[in-house]
Tab-separated table of C-alpha atoms and ligand atoms in Angstrom:
chain	number	residue	atom	x	y	z
M	1	MET	CA	97.825	-18.575	-3.488
M	2	GLY	CA	95.747	-16.655	-0.936
M	3	TYR	CA	95.152	-16.791	2.813
M	4	GLN	CA	92.470	-15.806	5.307
M	5	MET	CA	94.021	-14.843	8.630
M	6	SER	CA	92.863	-14.003	12.117
M	7	GLU	CA	94.152	-10.835	13.758
M	8	LYS	CA	96.657	-12.966	15.677
M	9	ASP	CA	97.919	-14.603	12.461
M	10	TYR	CA	98.368	-11.187	10.875
M	11	GLY	CA	100.301	-9.992	13.935
M	12	ASP	CA	102.512	-13.100	13.837
M	13	LEU	CA	103.120	-12.586	10.114
M	14	VAL	CA	104.337	-9.009	10.562
M	15	ARG	CA	106.505	-10.005	13.525
M	16	LYS	CA	108.041	-12.837	11.526
M	17	LEU	CA	108.651	-10.675	8.449
M	18	SER	CA	110.246	-7.963	10.562
M	19	GLU	CA	113.034	-10.413	11.469
M	20	ASP	CA	114.279	-10.341	7.855
M	21	TYR	CA	112.812	-7.127	6.442
M	22	ARG	CA	112.519	-3.538	7.478
M	23	ILE	CA	108.814	-2.717	7.192
M	24	PHE	CA	107.879	0.778	5.953
M	25	ALA	CA	104.179	1.375	6.339
M	26	PRO	CA	101.537	4.051	6.944
M	27	VAL	CA	101.285	4.854	10.655
M	28	ARG	CA	98.633	6.959	12.370
M	29	LYS	CA	100.488	9.655	14.317
M	30	ILE	CA	98.143	10.631	17.115
M	31	GLY	CA	97.781	14.378	17.665
M	32	GLU	CA	100.364	15.246	15.001
M	33	GLY	CA	97.858	16.511	12.415
M	34	ARG	CA	97.578	20.046	11.062
M	35	PHE	CA	95.045	21.173	13.655
M	36	GLU	CA	94.959	20.645	17.381
M	37	GLY	CA	93.608	17.238	18.292
M	38	THR	CA	93.910	15.800	14.779
M	39	ASP	CA	96.010	12.868	13.608
M	40	VAL	CA	98.111	12.412	10.494
M	41	VAL	CA	99.009	9.212	8.640
M	42	ARG	CA	102.582	9.172	7.435
M	43	TYR	CA	105.130	6.494	6.669
M	44	ASP	CA	107.509	5.079	9.235
M	45	PHE	CA	109.402	1.887	10.010
M	46	VAL	CA	107.399	-0.543	12.142
M	47	THR	CA	107.861	-3.969	13.706
M	48	ASP	CA	104.318	-4.581	14.944
M	49	ALA	CA	101.082	-5.052	12.971
M	50	ASP	CA	99.222	-2.775	15.421
M	51	GLU	CA	101.290	0.167	14.204
M	52	ILE	CA	100.221	-0.249	10.558
M	53	GLU	CA	97.274	1.870	9.409
M	54	LEU	CA	95.357	-0.223	6.876
M	55	GLU	CA	92.075	1.695	6.888
M	56	LYS	CA	92.842	5.381	6.389
M	57	LYS	CA	94.640	6.539	3.231
M	58	SER	CA	98.043	7.964	4.121
M	59	ASP	CA	98.332	11.751	4.069
M	60	TYR	CA	101.996	11.571	3.031
M	61	PRO	CA	103.459	9.342	0.328
M	62	PHE	CA	105.353	6.048	0.537
M	63	ARG	CA	108.234	7.510	-1.484
M	64	GLU	CA	109.897	8.955	1.616
M	65	PHE	CA	112.042	5.807	1.747
M	66	LEU	CA	113.058	6.032	-1.923
M	67	THR	CA	113.360	9.805	-2.191
M	68	PRO	CA	113.848	11.110	1.362
M	69	LEU	CA	113.212	14.821	1.917
M	70	SER	CA	116.902	15.105	2.824
M	71	GLU	CA	119.464	12.467	1.914
M	72	THR	CA	123.239	12.643	2.310
M	73	LEU	CA	124.674	11.220	-0.909
M	74	PHE	CA	128.378	11.403	-0.161
M	75	TYR	CA	131.080	12.931	2.016
M	76	PHE	CA	134.071	14.775	0.564
M	77	THR	CA	137.482	15.913	1.675
M	78	GLU	CA	140.067	17.668	-0.467
M	79	ASP	CA	141.047	14.511	-2.353
M	80	LYS	CA	138.506	11.855	-1.464
M	81	VAL	CA	134.777	11.196	-1.973
M	82	THR	CA	132.996	8.525	0.100
M	83	GLU	CA	129.420	7.429	-0.604
M	84	ALA	CA	127.065	7.627	2.366
M	85	GLY	CA	126.203	4.250	3.882
M	86	LEU	CA	122.785	2.637	3.502
M	87	ASP	CA	121.214	-0.089	5.642
M	88	PRO	CA	121.445	-3.099	3.289
M	89	ARG	CA	118.428	-4.975	4.693
M	90	PRO	CA	115.498	-5.409	2.269
M	91	VAL	CA	112.447	-3.208	2.807
M	92	LEU	CA	108.773	-4.120	2.599
M	93	ILE	CA	106.662	-1.094	1.666
M	94	PHE	CA	102.906	-1.251	2.370
M	95	LEU	CA	101.102	0.881	-0.229
M	96	ARG	CA	97.909	1.182	-2.259
M	97	SER	CA	97.297	0.519	-5.944
M	98	CYS	CA	97.615	4.191	-6.930
M	99	ASP	CA	100.961	4.274	-5.120
M	100	VAL	CA	102.237	1.200	-6.979
M	101	HIS	CA	101.442	3.085	-10.199
M	102	ALA	CA	103.176	6.164	-8.758
M	103	LEU	CA	106.295	4.068	-8.150
M	104	LYS	CA	106.401	3.235	-11.853
M	105	ARG	CA	106.444	6.991	-12.593
M	106	ILE	CA	109.252	7.608	-10.084
M	107	ASP	CA	111.226	4.721	-11.607
M	108	ASP	CA	110.828	6.335	-15.034
M	109	ILE	CA	112.230	9.634	-13.799
M	110	TYR	CA	115.172	8.242	-11.842
M	111	LEU	CA	116.052	5.235	-13.997
M	112	LYS	CA	114.892	5.952	-17.553
M	113	ASN	CA	115.069	9.702	-18.006
M	114	GLY	CA	118.594	10.017	-19.324
M	115	ARG	CA	121.664	8.112	-20.353
M	116	ASP	CA	122.393	6.704	-16.906
M	117	GLU	CA	120.309	5.440	-14.032
M	118	ASP	CA	120.433	7.442	-10.817
M	119	TRP	CA	122.853	5.333	-8.769
M	120	PHE	CA	121.607	6.560	-5.392
M	121	TYR	CA	117.989	5.830	-6.277
M	122	ARG	CA	118.846	2.447	-7.760
M	123	ARG	CA	120.522	1.187	-4.594
M	124	ARG	CA	117.399	2.024	-2.569
M	125	ARG	CA	115.019	0.698	-5.217
M	126	ASP	CA	116.764	-2.690	-5.298
M	127	LEU	CA	115.926	-3.192	-1.623
M	128	VAL	CA	112.183	-2.704	-2.073
M	129	HIS	CA	109.377	-5.302	-2.118
M	130	LEU	CA	105.765	-4.184	-2.373
M	131	VAL	CA	102.853	-5.127	-0.122
M	132	LEU	CA	99.581	-3.997	-1.683
M	133	ILE	CA	96.945	-2.619	0.695
M	134	GLY	CA	93.596	-3.493	-0.889
M	135	CYS	CA	91.108	-0.616	-1.183
M	136	THR	CA	87.715	-1.807	0.037
M	137	HIS	CA	86.235	1.611	-0.753
M	138	SER	CA	87.126	4.900	-2.380
M	139	TYR	CA	88.260	7.900	-0.320
M	140	ALA	CA	87.346	11.587	-0.538
M	141	ASN	CA	89.001	13.217	-3.560
M	142	CYS	CA	90.350	9.955	-5.089
M	143	PHE	CA	90.038	9.790	-8.878
M	144	CYS	CA	92.195	6.708	-9.457
M	145	ALA	CA	89.621	5.004	-11.704
M	146	SER	CA	89.785	7.951	-14.128
M	147	MET	CA	93.589	7.762	-14.171
M	148	GLY	CA	93.700	3.962	-14.558
M	149	SER	CA	95.614	3.420	-11.295
M	150	ASN	CA	92.835	1.706	-9.328
M	151	GLN	CA	94.149	-1.821	-9.861
M	152	THR	CA	97.557	-3.519	-10.000
M	153	ASP	CA	99.140	-6.952	-9.888
M	154	GLU	CA	102.634	-5.624	-9.134
M	155	TYR	CA	103.081	-6.779	-5.558
M	156	ALA	CA	104.798	-9.459	-3.498
M	157	PHE	CA	101.653	-10.016	-1.453
M	158	SER	CA	98.515	-8.081	-0.618
M	159	ILE	CA	96.835	-7.381	2.695
M	160	GLU	CA	93.456	-6.025	3.718
M	161	LYS	CA	91.029	-6.291	6.604
M	162	ARG	CA	87.482	-7.106	5.562
M	163	GLU	CA	84.126	-6.615	7.269
M	164	ASP	CA	84.263	-10.074	8.912
M	165	GLY	CA	87.295	-8.879	10.918
M	166	CYS	CA	89.680	-11.275	9.109
M	167	TYR	CA	92.768	-10.308	7.135
M	168	TYR	CA	93.075	-11.474	3.514
M	169	SER	CA	96.219	-11.902	1.498
M	170	ASP	CA	97.105	-12.883	-2.045
M	171	VAL	CA	100.723	-14.013	-2.260
M	172	LYS	CA	102.400	-13.586	-5.650
M	173	ASP	CA	106.082	-13.784	-4.758
M	174	GLU	CA	107.117	-17.358	-3.901
M	175	LYS	CA	109.703	-16.311	-1.365
M	176	PHE	CA	107.038	-14.899	0.938
M	177	LYS	CA	105.002	-18.111	0.981
M	178	THR	CA	107.128	-19.654	3.724
M	179	ALA	CA	106.192	-16.776	6.058
M	180	PHE	CA	102.502	-17.627	5.519
M	181	GLU	CA	102.917	-21.407	5.677
M	182	GLY	CA	104.041	-21.205	9.304
M	183	LEU	CA	100.713	-19.604	10.343
M	184	LYS	CA	97.388	-21.302	11.024
M	185	ALA	CA	95.941	-19.262	8.164
M	186	GLU	CA	93.327	-20.879	5.936
M	187	LYS	CA	94.244	-21.174	2.251
M	188	LYS	CA	91.790	-19.414	-0.002
M	189	ASP	CA	91.589	-17.753	-3.409
M	190	VAL	CA	91.924	-14.038	-2.705
M	191	THR	CA	91.607	-11.133	-5.104
M	192	PRO	CA	92.718	-7.838	-3.533
M	193	SER	CA	89.852	-5.363	-3.299
M	194	TYR	CA	89.962	-2.351	-5.594
M	195	VAL	CA	87.550	0.441	-6.403
M	196	THR	CA	85.939	0.621	-9.812
M	197	GLU	CA	84.395	4.060	-9.444
M	198	ASN	CA	85.145	7.250	-7.530
M	199	ARG	CA	82.807	10.124	-6.776
M	200	THR	CA	85.340	12.450	-8.432
M	201	LYS	CA	85.712	11.740	-12.130
M	202	VAL	CA	87.962	13.370	-14.694
M	203	THR	CA	88.750	12.855	-18.349
M	204	PRO	CA	92.321	14.005	-18.963
M	205	PRO	CA	92.840	15.463	-22.436
M	206	ASP	CA	94.686	13.353	-25.025
M	207	ARG	CA	96.214	16.442	-26.552
M	208	ILE	CA	96.826	19.865	-25.025
M	209	PRO	CA	97.102	22.577	-27.723
M	210	ALA	CA	99.815	25.210	-27.162
M	211	SER	CA	97.168	27.928	-26.718
M	212	VAL	CA	96.116	26.282	-23.414
M	213	TYR	CA	99.488	27.292	-21.974
M	214	ARG	CA	98.396	30.928	-22.434
M	215	ASP	CA	94.766	30.380	-21.384
M	216	LYS	CA	93.188	32.684	-18.805
M	217	LEU	CA	92.260	29.685	-16.647
M	218	TRP	CA	95.630	29.903	-14.899
M	219	ASP	CA	95.095	33.517	-13.730
M	220	GLU	CA	92.665	32.425	-11.002
M	221	TYR	CA	95.531	30.733	-9.148
M	222	ASP	CA	97.665	33.892	-8.998
M	223	ALA	CA	95.522	34.907	-6.035
M	224	ARG	CA	94.046	31.641	-4.775
M	225	CYS	CA	97.232	29.604	-4.493
M	226	ILE	CA	99.455	30.704	-1.614
M	227	ALA	CA	102.465	28.783	-2.992
M	228	CYS	CA	102.943	26.740	0.163
M	229	GLY	CA	104.122	23.639	-1.741
M	230	ARG	CA	102.082	21.187	0.319
M	231	CYS	CA	100.605	19.675	-2.846
M	232	ASN	CA	104.121	18.712	-3.970
M	233	PHE	CA	105.227	17.163	-0.715
M	234	VAL	CA	102.196	14.880	-0.409
M	235	CYS	CA	102.266	13.833	-4.074
M	236	PRO	CA	103.547	10.275	-4.622
M	237	THR	CA	104.823	11.215	-8.101
M	238	CYS	CA	106.689	14.482	-7.421
M	239	THR	CA	110.407	13.882	-7.966
M	240	CYS	CA	112.073	17.318	-8.059
M	241	PHE	CA	115.082	17.880	-5.843
M	242	THR	CA	117.888	20.332	-5.291
M	243	MET	CA	121.454	19.874	-4.015
M	244	GLN	CA	123.017	21.279	-0.875
M	245	ASP	CA	126.669	21.163	0.093
M	246	ILE	CA	127.223	21.313	3.839
M	247	TYR	CA	130.792	22.385	4.689
M	248	TYR	CA	132.469	21.247	7.871
M	249	SER	CA	135.397	23.613	7.456
M	250	ASP	CA	135.898	27.288	6.574
M	251	ASN	CA	137.827	26.502	3.390
M	252	GLY	CA	134.838	24.641	1.884
M	253	LYS	CA	136.818	21.527	1.074
M	254	VAL	CA	135.436	19.119	3.663
M	255	GLY	CA	131.752	18.324	3.962
M	256	GLU	CA	128.809	16.394	2.592
M	257	ARG	CA	126.461	16.693	-0.350
M	258	ARG	CA	122.741	16.298	0.253
M	259	ARG	CA	119.839	15.775	-2.087
M	260	VAL	CA	116.862	17.734	-0.751
M	261	GLY	CA	113.239	17.648	-1.911
M	262	ALA	CA	112.121	20.697	-3.919
M	263	SER	CA	108.710	22.118	-4.777
M	264	CYS	CA	107.824	23.763	-8.102
M	265	MET	CA	105.131	25.779	-6.303
M	266	VAL	CA	107.322	27.652	-3.812
M	267	ASP	CA	109.456	30.781	-4.194
M	268	GLY	CA	112.992	30.165	-5.375
M	269	PHE	CA	112.349	27.043	-7.468
M	270	THR	CA	113.042	28.821	-10.762
M	271	ASN	CA	115.605	31.357	-9.537
M	272	VAL	CA	118.455	31.915	-11.965
M	273	ALA	CA	121.612	34.005	-11.936
M	274	GLY	CA	121.137	37.765	-11.948
M	275	GLY	CA	117.943	37.696	-9.880
M	276	GLY	CA	115.815	36.178	-12.624
M	277	GLN	CA	112.869	33.898	-11.911
M	278	TYR	CA	111.023	32.028	-14.649
M	279	ARG	CA	107.666	31.589	-12.932
M	280	ARG	CA	106.953	34.425	-10.518
M	281	LYS	CA	103.160	34.228	-10.628
M	282	HIS	CA	101.497	31.434	-8.705
M	283	GLY	CA	99.232	30.730	-11.674
M	284	GLU	CA	102.313	30.148	-13.833
M	285	ARG	CA	103.614	27.656	-11.281
M	286	MET	CA	100.250	25.914	-11.238
M	287	ARG	CA	100.313	25.698	-15.034
M	288	PHE	CA	103.768	24.133	-14.925
M	289	LYS	CA	102.812	21.579	-12.260
M	290	VAL	CA	99.541	20.559	-13.862
M	291	LEU	CA	100.807	20.341	-17.422
M	292	HIS	CA	103.920	18.476	-16.334
M	293	LYS	CA	101.756	15.758	-14.826
M	294	ILE	CA	99.154	15.445	-17.580
M	295	GLY	CA	101.072	16.707	-20.618
M	296	ASP	CA	104.873	16.770	-20.703
M	297	PHE	CA	105.379	13.495	-18.845
M	298	ARG	CA	102.897	11.733	-21.107
M	299	ALA	CA	104.652	13.107	-24.193
M	300	LYS	CA	107.832	11.421	-23.005
M	301	PHE	CA	106.650	8.203	-21.339
M	302	GLY	CA	103.264	7.602	-22.959
M	303	TYR	CA	100.937	7.909	-19.948
M	304	ASN	CA	99.933	10.503	-17.374
M	305	MET	CA	102.131	11.141	-14.358
M	306	CYS	CA	99.249	11.952	-12.009
M	307	VAL	CA	97.710	8.760	-10.598
M	308	GLY	CA	94.616	10.407	-9.113
M	309	CYS	CA	95.392	9.678	-5.454
M	310	GLY	CA	93.707	12.946	-4.430
M	311	ARG	CA	96.270	13.771	-1.722
M	312	CYS	CA	96.961	17.237	-3.158
M	313	ASP	CA	93.252	18.033	-2.986
M	314	ASP	CA	93.081	16.651	0.568
M	315	VAL	CA	95.878	18.899	1.809
M	316	CYS	CA	95.479	22.221	-0.031
M	317	PRO	CA	94.703	25.020	2.472
M	318	ALA	CA	93.083	27.025	-0.340
M	319	TYR	CA	90.762	24.149	-1.314
M	320	ILE	CA	92.205	24.054	-4.812
M	321	SER	CA	91.195	20.869	-6.577
M	322	TYR	CA	93.674	19.322	-8.972
M	323	ALA	CA	90.881	17.182	-10.377
M	324	ASN	CA	88.884	20.331	-11.210
M	325	ILE	CA	91.908	21.824	-12.957
M	326	ILE	CA	92.296	18.692	-15.105
M	327	SER	CA	88.666	19.132	-16.164
M	328	LYS	CA	89.279	22.818	-16.956
M	329	VAL	CA	92.329	21.915	-19.052
M	330	ALA	CA	90.306	19.239	-20.854
M	331	LYS	CA	87.580	21.787	-21.647
M	332	ALA	CA	90.108	24.438	-22.776
M	333	SER	CA	91.865	21.828	-24.938
M	334	GLU	CA	88.580	20.793	-26.533
M	335	ASP	CA	87.615	24.435	-27.243
M	336	ALA	CA	91.064	25.169	-28.689
M	337	GLY	CA	90.832	22.051	-30.834
M	338	LYS	CA	87.511	23.254	-32.296
M	339	GLU	CA	88.992	26.669	-33.119
M	340	GLU	CA	91.913	25.017	-34.893
M	341	LYS	CA	89.530	23.266	-37.299
S	1	LIG	S1	97.834	24.473	-4.830
S	1	LIG	FE1	97.289	24.548	-2.630
S	1	LIG	S2	98.757	23.153	-1.634
S	1	LIG	FE2	99.598	23.625	-3.680
S	1	LIG	S3	100.964	25.389	-3.341
S	1	LIG	FE3	98.943	26.212	-3.931
S	1	LIG	S4	97.909	26.616	-1.964
S	1	LIG	FE4	99.653	25.237	-1.497
S	2	LIG	S1	96.174	13.522	-7.403
S	2	LIG	FE1	97.620	15.140	-6.785
S	2	LIG	S2	98.951	14.188	-5.249
S	2	LIG	FE2	97.929	12.496	-6.361
S	2	LIG	S3	99.315	11.946	-8.052
S	2	LIG	FE3	97.885	13.472	-8.891
S	2	LIG	S4	98.938	15.451	-8.607
S	2	LIG	FE4	99.977	13.950	-7.261
């Protein structure tokens, strides 16, 4: 069932939903961008439709609710461990099709990548309902169509503003229908908009021969990449973290344990005892990041981890294009395949 809504209806809907749900959505933060006078779109909790940015693609990912940059997991004393509390109210996350596909990848890592599910992730995940933001056009650097993440039907309801100034929604989850029924919205068949083609196109390789791991193509990034880690922090599929114990007392027996986001591109990520470091060169780190997302993950779960959202390309201060690197890896894989024959 779908609905066509006026701006007022849409505002009433969000207000009504915010009585029962916490709403986590992209918000335009005025003047908080990288350069003076620029804005940034990042996720935050909102209660008003005016706060939600439906037009611009978010610069930062939706996963900040599910995998916060810093999350206290539990508190400990000498003989007792207490899990950190979590607001039990359900959460509505507004996100795009590529992000819904990214969520599937994060679920795989936290819930299906070992014997047990990650308990701390699971309790957050169980609170989440998805609101799909329809994409009426492609954005700079998106290559979602190439990665097969341009369309989804995994959502509770969709929302988008179209050229006629009205808001359109397709409601899949029955329990949200009551929120719409109370509005003056007109019932209509609605299919969420999605892009079928992006200006940036890639063809990820089906197989990456081992020789590509030693290919010279990675050397370029020793100098170009400054190892700032921005590409990791904006990526909706990056899941690496580290642990920090914060001690409240000198004897180290009272404190809290935090899970903190980590970046495979920055110094220290591969440090080991004795001063060792597995990937010192920035090109080696790039190789690890790229091949993890289009090689290793696929070997385990059967599809690519990268969803082609283009955020890493948007944010890189060195103008390094992940999409270009996928094409280089595809070419190197093809050449290596020919040599093998
Ligand atoms: S690829 Fe770009 S964004 Fe990522 S670490 Fe290197 S310089 Fe930073
Ligand atoms: S395009 Fe970049 S930011 Fe987006 S999923 Fe792929 S690697 Fe992550």
